[in-house]
mmCIF file of C-alpha atoms and ligand atoms in Angstrom:
data_model
loop_
_atom_site.group_PDB
_atom_site.id
_atom_site.type_symbol
_atom_site.label_atom_id
_atom_site.label_comp_id
_atom_site.label_asym_id
_atom_site.label_seq_id
_atom_site.Cartn_x
_atom_site.Cartn_y
_atom_site.Cartn_z
ATOM 1 C CA MET A 1 -19.690 27.395 -7.846
ATOM 2 C CA GLN A 2 -22.966 25.567 -7.569
ATOM 3 C CA CYS A 3 -24.561 22.394 -8.950
ATOM 4 C CA SER A 4 -25.886 23.056 -12.465
ATOM 5 C CA LYS A 5 -28.958 20.927 -11.658
ATOM 6 C CA CYS A 6 -30.092 21.754 -8.110
ATOM 7 C CA GLY A 7 -28.028 24.752 -7.044
ATOM 8 C CA ASN A 8 -26.301 22.908 -4.159
ATOM 9 C CA PRO A 9 -23.039 24.789 -3.468
ATOM 10 C CA LYS A 10 -21.140 21.557 -2.694
ATOM 11 C CA VAL A 11 -19.960 20.649 -6.189
ATOM 12 C CA ILE A 12 -17.908 17.440 -6.505
ATOM 13 C CA ILE A 13 -17.248 17.272 -10.235
ATOM 14 C CA LYS A 14 -16.937 19.282 -13.402
ATOM 15 C CA LYS A 15 -17.917 16.923 -16.240
ATOM 16 C CA GLU A 16 -15.079 16.536 -18.727
ATOM 17 C CA GLN A 17 -17.223 16.652 -21.824
ATOM 18 C CA SER A 18 -20.085 19.036 -21.044
ATOM 19 C CA GLY A 19 -18.430 21.243 -18.411
ATOM 20 C CA GLN A 20 -21.512 20.670 -16.206
ATOM 21 C CA LEU A 21 -20.982 21.090 -12.428
ATOM 22 C CA LEU A 22 -22.663 18.511 -10.182
ATOM 23 C CA CYS A 23 -23.166 17.921 -6.457
ATOM 24 C CA LYS A 24 -22.879 14.429 -4.985
ATOM 25 C CA ASP A 25 -26.551 13.418 -5.274
ATOM 26 C CA CYS A 26 -26.996 14.809 -8.775
ATOM 27 C CA PHE A 27 -23.737 13.152 -9.877
ATOM 28 C CA ILE A 28 -24.820 9.710 -8.560
ATOM 29 C CA GLU A 29 -28.178 10.138 -10.259
ATOM 30 C CA SER A 30 -26.554 11.178 -13.541
ATOM 31 C CA ILE A 31 -24.340 8.073 -13.649
ATOM 32 C CA GLU A 32 -27.182 5.695 -12.830
ATOM 33 C CA ARG A 33 -29.478 7.349 -15.360
ATOM 34 C CA LYS A 34 -26.838 7.166 -18.074
ATOM 35 C CA VAL A 35 -26.118 3.468 -17.435
ATOM 36 C CA LYS A 36 -29.836 2.692 -17.488
ATOM 37 C CA ARG A 37 -30.140 4.606 -20.749
ATOM 38 C CA THR A 38 -27.377 2.453 -22.290
ATOM 39 C CA ILE A 39 -29.127 -0.705 -21.018
ATOM 40 C CA LYS A 40 -32.374 0.410 -22.632
ATOM 41 C CA LYS A 41 -30.896 1.750 -25.875
ATOM 42 C CA GLU A 42 -28.738 -1.324 -26.500
ATOM 43 C CA LYS A 43 -31.367 -3.762 -25.145
ATOM 44 C CA LEU A 44 -28.829 -5.273 -22.754
ATOM 45 C CA LEU A 45 -31.351 -6.867 -20.379
ATOM 46 C CA ASP A 46 -34.456 -8.957 -20.821
ATOM 47 C CA ARG A 47 -36.961 -9.645 -18.087
ATOM 48 C CA GLY A 48 -36.094 -12.955 -16.406
ATOM 49 C CA ASP A 49 -32.372 -12.813 -17.281
ATOM 50 C CA LYS A 50 -29.897 -14.332 -14.871
ATOM 51 C CA VAL A 51 -26.874 -12.075 -15.181
ATOM 52 C CA LEU A 52 -23.447 -13.304 -14.172
ATOM 53 C CA VAL A 53 -21.333 -10.332 -13.048
ATOM 54 C CA ALA A 54 -17.602 -10.802 -13.599
ATOM 55 C CA LEU A 55 -16.709 -9.363 -10.204
ATOM 56 C CA SER A 56 -13.053 -8.535 -9.591
ATOM 57 C CA GLY A 57 -13.732 -6.273 -6.628
ATOM 58 C CA GLY A 58 -12.421 -3.259 -8.559
ATOM 59 C CA LYS A 59 -14.424 -0.068 -9.038
ATOM 60 C CA ASP A 60 -15.887 -1.015 -12.426
ATOM 61 C CA SER A 61 -17.284 -4.435 -11.561
ATOM 62 C CA VAL A 62 -18.566 -3.233 -8.186
ATOM 63 C CA THR A 63 -20.392 -0.381 -9.959
ATOM 64 C CA VAL A 64 -21.960 -2.806 -12.461
ATOM 65 C CA LEU A 65 -23.083 -5.017 -9.595
ATOM 66 C CA GLU A 66 -24.532 -2.069 -7.693
ATOM 67 C CA ILE A 67 -26.513 -0.699 -10.638
ATOM 68 C CA LEU A 68 -27.726 -4.101 -11.893
ATOM 69 C CA ASN A 69 -28.807 -4.908 -8.356
ATOM 70 C CA SER A 70 -31.461 -2.192 -8.646
ATOM 71 C CA TYR A 71 -33.033 -4.286 -11.444
ATOM 72 C CA ARG A 72 -32.803 -7.349 -9.221
ATOM 73 C CA GLU A 73 -34.539 -5.511 -6.390
ATOM 74 C CA ARG A 74 -37.399 -4.809 -8.776
ATOM 75 C CA ASN A 75 -37.508 -8.537 -9.727
ATOM 76 C CA ILE A 76 -36.634 -7.814 -13.341
ATOM 77 C CA ILE A 77 -33.489 -9.951 -13.357
ATOM 78 C CA ASP A 78 -31.546 -12.314 -11.110
ATOM 79 C CA ILE A 79 -27.814 -11.875 -10.464
ATOM 80 C CA CYS A 80 -24.905 -14.170 -9.682
ATOM 81 C CA ALA A 81 -21.157 -13.442 -9.709
ATOM 82 C CA VAL A 82 -17.804 -15.034 -10.414
ATOM 83 C CA THR A 83 -14.376 -13.817 -9.321
ATOM 84 C CA VAL A 84 -11.233 -15.045 -11.065
ATOM 85 C CA ASP A 85 -8.108 -15.321 -8.941
ATOM 86 C CA GLU A 86 -5.250 -15.121 -11.450
ATOM 87 C CA GLY A 87 -2.593 -15.725 -8.821
ATOM 88 C CA ILE A 88 -0.898 -12.320 -8.678
ATOM 89 C CA ASP A 89 0.952 -11.964 -5.381
ATOM 90 C CA ASN A 90 0.334 -8.897 -3.218
ATOM 91 C CA TYR A 91 -2.533 -7.813 -5.436
ATOM 92 C CA ARG A 92 -5.381 -10.183 -6.188
ATOM 93 C CA GLN A 93 -6.309 -11.429 -2.718
ATOM 94 C CA ASP A 94 -7.602 -8.019 -1.572
ATOM 95 C CA GLY A 95 -9.914 -7.836 -4.582
ATOM 96 C CA VAL A 96 -11.182 -11.375 -3.987
ATOM 97 C CA ASP A 97 -11.976 -10.555 -0.341
ATOM 98 C CA ILE A 98 -13.877 -7.416 -1.353
ATOM 99 C CA ALA A 99 -15.836 -9.350 -4.000
ATOM 100 C CA VAL A 100 -16.804 -11.963 -1.412
ATOM 101 C CA ARG A 101 -18.039 -9.246 0.960
ATOM 102 C CA HIS A 102 -20.190 -7.603 -1.744
ATOM 103 C CA ALA A 103 -21.741 -10.934 -2.724
ATOM 104 C CA GLU A 104 -22.520 -11.653 0.930
ATOM 105 C CA ARG A 105 -23.921 -8.161 1.486
ATOM 106 C CA LEU A 106 -26.339 -8.587 -1.417
ATOM 107 C CA GLY A 107 -26.988 -12.283 -0.765
ATOM 108 C CA ILE A 108 -26.102 -13.425 -4.275
ATOM 109 C CA GLU A 109 -24.711 -16.732 -5.545
ATOM 110 C CA HIS A 110 -20.943 -16.265 -5.990
ATOM 111 C CA LYS A 111 -17.950 -18.384 -6.812
ATOM 112 C CA VAL A 112 -14.219 -17.761 -6.836
ATOM 113 C CA VAL A 113 -12.181 -19.695 -9.394
ATOM 114 C CA SER A 114 -8.385 -19.636 -9.346
ATOM 115 C CA LEU A 115 -6.043 -20.240 -12.275
ATOM 116 C CA LYS A 116 -4.093 -22.522 -9.973
ATOM 117 C CA ASP A 117 -7.081 -24.785 -9.295
ATOM 118 C CA GLU A 118 -8.331 -24.676 -12.858
ATOM 119 C CA TYR A 119 -5.040 -25.010 -14.749
ATOM 120 C CA GLY A 120 -2.410 -25.837 -12.136
ATOM 121 C CA ILE A 121 -0.395 -22.651 -12.671
ATOM 122 C CA THR A 122 -0.634 -19.045 -11.458
ATOM 123 C CA LEU A 123 -0.080 -15.952 -13.582
ATOM 124 C CA ASP A 124 3.022 -15.137 -11.509
ATOM 125 C CA GLU A 125 4.420 -18.591 -12.320
ATOM 126 C CA ILE A 126 3.677 -18.102 -16.026
ATOM 127 C CA MET A 127 5.557 -14.798 -15.940
ATOM 128 C CA GLN A 128 8.631 -16.602 -14.627
ATOM 129 C CA THR A 129 8.799 -18.887 -17.662
ATOM 130 C CA ASP A 130 11.081 -18.100 -20.611
ATOM 131 C CA ASN A 131 9.533 -16.740 -23.806
ATOM 132 C CA HIS A 132 6.157 -15.951 -22.261
ATOM 133 C CA LYS A 133 3.786 -13.826 -24.333
ATOM 134 C CA GLY A 134 3.119 -11.100 -21.751
ATOM 135 C CA SER A 135 0.886 -11.251 -18.683
ATOM 136 C CA CYS A 136 -2.278 -9.774 -20.198
ATOM 137 C CA THR A 137 -2.342 -12.223 -23.113
ATOM 138 C CA TYR A 138 -2.665 -15.197 -20.753
ATOM 139 C CA CYS A 139 -4.748 -13.367 -18.193
ATOM 140 C CA GLY A 140 -7.370 -12.318 -20.763
ATOM 141 C CA VAL A 141 -7.704 -15.747 -22.388
ATOM 142 C CA PHE A 142 -7.800 -17.759 -19.147
ATOM 143 C CA ARG A 143 -10.184 -15.331 -17.477
ATOM 144 C CA ARG A 144 -12.543 -15.378 -20.457
ATOM 145 C CA THR A 145 -12.589 -19.179 -20.514
ATOM 146 C CA ILE A 146 -13.245 -19.410 -16.763
ATOM 147 C CA ILE A 147 -16.046 -16.828 -16.926
ATOM 148 C CA ASN A 148 -17.738 -18.555 -19.902
ATOM 149 C CA LYS A 149 -17.601 -21.864 -18.096
ATOM 150 C CA ALA A 150 -18.984 -20.351 -14.877
ATOM 151 C CA ALA A 151 -21.860 -18.809 -16.848
ATOM 152 C CA ARG A 152 -22.849 -22.230 -18.156
ATOM 153 C CA GLU A 153 -22.491 -23.871 -14.759
ATOM 154 C CA MET A 154 -24.587 -21.195 -13.059
ATOM 155 C CA ASN A 155 -27.176 -21.163 -15.873
ATOM 156 C CA ALA A 156 -26.614 -17.478 -16.566
ATOM 157 C CA THR A 157 -28.263 -15.952 -19.629
ATOM 158 C CA LYS A 158 -25.897 -12.926 -19.798
ATOM 159 C CA ILE A 159 -22.412 -12.037 -18.595
ATOM 160 C CA ALA A 160 -21.934 -8.429 -17.441
ATOM 161 C CA THR A 161 -18.447 -6.970 -17.385
ATOM 162 C CA GLY A 162 -17.251 -3.637 -16.021
ATOM 163 C CA HIS A 163 -15.711 -2.288 -19.249
ATOM 164 C CA ASN A 164 -15.915 1.501 -19.125
ATOM 165 C CA LEU A 165 -15.541 4.179 -21.816
ATOM 166 C CA ASP A 166 -11.752 4.274 -21.439
ATOM 167 C CA ASP A 167 -11.458 0.465 -21.729
ATOM 168 C CA GLU A 168 -13.616 0.357 -24.827
ATOM 169 C CA VAL A 169 -11.788 3.218 -26.574
ATOM 170 C CA GLN A 170 -8.438 1.604 -25.724
ATOM 171 C CA ALA A 171 -9.645 -1.676 -27.247
ATOM 172 C CA ILE A 172 -10.835 0.077 -30.413
ATOM 173 C CA MET A 173 -7.529 1.935 -30.821
ATOM 174 C CA MET A 174 -5.357 -1.073 -29.966
ATOM 175 C CA ASN A 175 -7.074 -3.210 -32.574
ATOM 176 C CA TYR A 176 -6.750 -0.475 -35.213
ATOM 177 C CA LEU A 177 -3.101 0.112 -34.384
ATOM 178 C CA GLU A 178 -2.284 -3.585 -34.485
ATOM 179 C CA GLY A 179 -4.314 -4.108 -37.663
ATOM 180 C CA ASN A 180 -6.361 -6.641 -35.758
ATOM 181 C CA THR A 181 -9.524 -6.206 -37.803
ATOM 182 C CA GLY A 182 -11.037 -9.538 -36.740
ATOM 183 C CA ASN A 183 -11.113 -8.448 -33.105
ATOM 184 C CA LEU A 184 -12.655 -5.096 -34.064
ATOM 185 C CA THR A 185 -15.890 -6.861 -34.956
ATOM 186 C CA LYS A 186 -16.199 -8.268 -31.465
ATOM 187 C CA LEU A 187 -16.380 -4.995 -29.528
ATOM 188 C CA GLY A 188 -19.575 -3.144 -28.638
ATOM 189 C CA ALA A 189 -22.172 -2.950 -25.877
ATOM 190 C CA LYS A 190 -23.421 -6.473 -26.476
ATOM 191 C CA THR A 191 -21.373 -9.242 -27.983
ATOM 192 C CA GLU A 192 -22.993 -12.377 -29.168
ATOM 193 C CA SER A 193 -21.439 -15.464 -30.597
ATOM 194 C CA LYS A 194 -22.994 -18.018 -32.873
ATOM 195 C CA ALA A 195 -21.705 -20.806 -30.647
ATOM 196 C CA GLU A 196 -24.460 -21.374 -28.133
ATOM 197 C CA GLU A 197 -21.922 -22.390 -25.484
ATOM 198 C CA PHE A 198 -20.851 -18.741 -25.305
ATOM 199 C CA THR A 199 -23.158 -16.626 -23.198
ATOM 200 C CA VAL A 200 -24.059 -13.117 -24.436
ATOM 201 C CA LYS A 201 -21.749 -10.470 -22.921
ATOM 202 C CA ILE A 202 -22.961 -7.011 -21.967
ATOM 203 C CA LYS A 203 -21.079 -3.846 -20.985
ATOM 204 C CA PRO A 204 -23.448 -1.503 -19.138
ATOM 205 C CA LEU A 205 -20.669 1.012 -18.261
ATOM 206 C CA ARG A 206 -19.414 1.400 -21.802
ATOM 207 C CA GLU A 207 -20.305 5.115 -21.991
ATOM 208 C CA ILE A 208 -19.019 6.139 -18.544
ATOM 209 C CA PRO A 209 -15.472 7.535 -18.305
ATOM 210 C CA GLU A 210 -13.189 5.691 -15.898
ATOM 211 C CA ARG A 211 -12.645 8.795 -13.783
ATOM 212 C CA GLU A 212 -16.393 9.127 -13.164
ATOM 213 C CA ILE A 213 -16.680 5.508 -12.036
ATOM 214 C CA GLY A 214 -13.897 6.192 -9.519
ATOM 215 C CA LEU A 215 -15.857 9.142 -8.204
ATOM 216 C CA TYR A 216 -19.151 7.187 -8.188
ATOM 217 C CA VAL A 217 -17.832 4.483 -5.834
ATOM 218 C CA VAL A 218 -16.403 7.141 -3.513
ATOM 219 C CA ALA A 219 -19.655 9.136 -3.574
ATOM 220 C CA LYS A 220 -21.686 5.973 -2.843
ATOM 221 C CA ASP A 221 -19.167 4.839 -0.216
ATOM 222 C CA LEU A 222 -18.748 1.423 -1.869
ATOM 223 C CA GLU A 223 -15.824 -0.735 -0.794
ATOM 224 C CA VAL A 224 -13.567 -1.358 -3.803
ATOM 225 C CA HIS A 225 -10.059 -2.569 -4.571
ATOM 226 C CA PHE A 226 -8.278 0.521 -5.900
ATOM 227 C CA ASP A 227 -4.757 -0.887 -6.430
ATOM 228 C CA SER A 228 -3.731 -1.483 -10.009
ATOM 229 C CA CYS A 229 -2.333 -4.734 -11.280
ATOM 230 C CA PRO A 230 1.481 -4.776 -11.063
ATOM 231 C CA TYR A 231 1.593 -5.957 -14.694
ATOM 232 C CA ALA A 232 -0.678 -3.187 -16.036
ATOM 233 C CA MET A 233 1.963 -0.710 -17.121
ATOM 234 C CA GLN A 234 3.992 -3.316 -18.993
ATOM 235 C CA SER A 235 1.150 -3.736 -21.414
ATOM 236 C CA PHE A 236 0.483 -2.207 -24.818
ATOM 237 C CA ARG A 237 -2.914 -1.225 -23.428
ATOM 238 C CA GLY A 238 -1.148 0.891 -20.807
ATOM 239 C CA GLU A 239 0.804 2.755 -23.493
ATOM 240 C CA VAL A 240 -2.283 3.331 -25.640
ATOM 241 C CA SER A 241 -4.195 4.558 -22.605
ATOM 242 C CA GLU A 242 -1.492 7.119 -21.869
ATOM 243 C CA VAL A 243 -1.641 8.535 -25.406
ATOM 244 C CA ILE A 244 -5.461 8.760 -25.392
ATOM 245 C CA ASN A 245 -5.491 10.485 -22.010
ATOM 246 C CA GLN A 246 -2.891 12.960 -23.191
ATOM 247 C CA LEU A 247 -4.951 13.786 -26.287
ATOM 248 C CA SER A 248 -8.099 14.138 -24.157
ATOM 249 C CA GLN A 249 -6.575 17.037 -22.268
ATOM 250 C CA SER A 250 -6.748 19.285 -25.307
ATOM 251 C CA HIS A 251 -9.648 17.415 -26.990
ATOM 252 C CA PRO A 252 -12.069 16.564 -24.155
ATOM 253 C CA THR A 253 -14.646 14.811 -26.369
ATOM 254 C CA ILE A 254 -12.219 12.517 -28.143
ATOM 255 C CA LYS A 255 -13.162 9.339 -26.232
ATOM 256 C CA TYR A 256 -16.849 9.760 -27.030
ATOM 257 C CA SER A 257 -16.179 10.572 -30.679
ATOM 258 C CA THR A 258 -13.953 7.488 -31.045
ATOM 259 C CA LEU A 259 -16.736 5.350 -29.560
ATOM 260 C CA ARG A 260 -19.465 6.907 -31.717
ATOM 261 C CA GLY A 261 -17.338 6.584 -34.842
ATOM 262 C CA TYR A 262 -16.703 2.931 -34.115
ATOM 263 C CA ASP A 263 -20.393 2.267 -33.492
ATOM 264 C CA LYS A 264 -21.214 3.754 -36.888
ATOM 265 C CA VAL A 265 -18.868 1.429 -38.790
ATOM 266 C CA LYS A 266 -19.243 -1.637 -36.587
ATOM 267 C CA ASN A 267 -22.030 -3.302 -38.549
ATOM 268 C CA ILE A 268 -20.238 -2.751 -41.836
ATOM 269 C CA LEU A 269 -17.082 -4.275 -40.352
ATOM 270 C CA LYS A 270 -19.085 -7.209 -39.061
ATOM 271 C CA LYS A 271 -20.591 -7.916 -42.455
ATOM 272 C CA GLU A 272 -17.250 -7.683 -44.234
ATOM 273 C CA LEU A 273 -14.967 -9.338 -41.744
ATOM 274 C CA LYS A 274 -16.981 -11.708 -39.650
ATOM 275 C CA LYS A 275 -15.337 -15.082 -39.488
ATOM 276 C CA ASP A 276 -17.287 -18.182 -38.710
ATOM 277 C CA TYR A 277 -15.670 -19.484 -35.623
ATOM 278 C CA ALA A 278 -16.084 -21.942 -32.814
ATOM 279 C CA HIS A 279 -17.825 -24.642 -34.799
ATOM 280 C CA GLY A 280 -15.785 -27.418 -33.279
ATOM 281 C CA ARG A 281 -14.584 -28.353 -29.857
ATOM 282 C CA CYS A 282 -11.196 -28.277 -28.229
ATOM 283 C CA ALA A 283 -9.613 -31.728 -28.210
ATOM 284 C CA ARG A 284 -8.172 -31.157 -24.750
ATOM 285 C CA CYS A 285 -10.912 -29.468 -22.723
ATOM 286 C CA GLY A 286 -14.067 -29.678 -24.848
ATOM 287 C CA GLU A 287 -14.686 -25.914 -24.894
ATOM 288 C CA PRO A 288 -15.933 -24.466 -28.216
ATOM 289 C CA SER A 289 -13.032 -23.804 -30.579
ATOM 290 C CA SER A 290 -12.440 -23.436 -34.301
ATOM 291 C CA ASN A 291 -8.997 -25.022 -34.027
ATOM 292 C CA GLU A 292 -7.996 -28.383 -32.655
ATOM 293 C CA LEU A 293 -7.073 -26.744 -29.364
ATOM 294 C CA CYS A 294 -8.773 -23.700 -27.853
ATOM 295 C CA LYS A 295 -6.608 -20.667 -27.066
ATOM 296 C CA ALA A 296 -6.341 -21.516 -23.365
ATOM 297 C CA CYS A 297 -5.257 -25.103 -24.058
ATOM 298 C CA SER A 298 -2.728 -24.119 -26.714
ATOM 299 C CA PHE A 299 -1.135 -21.775 -24.146
ATOM 300 C CA LEU A 300 -1.124 -24.600 -21.595
ATOM 301 C CA GLU A 301 0.577 -26.914 -24.084
ATOM 302 C CA GLU A 302 3.224 -24.271 -24.825
ATOM 303 C CA LEU A 303 3.776 -23.817 -21.103
ATOM 304 C CA GLY A 304 4.060 -27.576 -20.644
ATOM 305 C CA VAL A 305 1.287 -27.682 -18.058
HETATM 306 FE FE1 SF4 B 401 -4.517 -9.345 -16.073
HETATM 307 FE FE2 SF4 B 401 -3.116 -7.464 -14.827
HETATM 308 FE FE3 SF4 B 401 -3.077 -7.603 -17.493
HETATM 309 FE FE4 SF4 B 401 -5.290 -6.817 -16.235
HETATM 310 S S1 SF4 B 401 -3.316 -5.751 -16.269
HETATM 311 S S2 SF4 B 401 -5.167 -8.263 -17.956
HETATM 312 S S3 SF4 B 401 -5.231 -8.090 -14.376
HETATM 313 S S4 SF4 B 401 -2.269 -9.096 -16.060
HETATM 314 ZN ZN1 ZN B 402 -9.286 -26.263 -24.531
#
């Protein structure tokens, strides 16, 4: 066995889709080239952008930070980062510590915001209440609100998240399966909202399979938080992920074809289904919202916080 590109006998991966064999250096180069191609093709960056990286300390966000930092080194963009501490015991603190170390290593502006400080309750405490709606429902909404707010406070022009190919395909399938057509219009490499208070979100890793990101951080010797969230398997996303991974074993290109298929119909969906939203403001917190209360505040009211 030897690297399909340079002939090096030390092969570290056989690519799922193409069957290509790659050594460590050629693999690292292939990932970085592919991410840069997505950035160019989807016009994710503009010269002079200040990109806020949503940095959890996990492999995906650390990879985004690492690759975007090469644009920063060439003075094309500036970078800052925010880490959300949801308050998940025996899990989150390690990720926060790793995020802090990466921000210090690169010398970038970074802030850590906890659910406890922001809303007075941790995710663990929410999960102890009766009739809660499931950990990920709260986690997603609160995290999104905190990240949007941080982007405004830090004057960021874009928010970069670590969503990888697996995440994006799971989101597409989940929304189809739940008949959640409104949410289907919001996926994609770059999501923009009409409300100017929402910063443009970009997903540079959208075409990289999760497994390859895991290998990339190991190959580059980057410190990352590898543990998974204790709530992850309770989620619908976890179940959908299992089915897609099972199908991928006998149909190795299925994740890419799902993504490509979605990209082809996305604009049609947008035209047909796009709702005008976020024209008003939340009566409780002032964040943009189409209802009297934004999602985060209506959860807080329900929780009696
Ligand atoms: Fe939050 Fe854990 Fe759910 Fe991820 S899996 S959204 S970290 S609760
Ligand atoms: Zn609100």
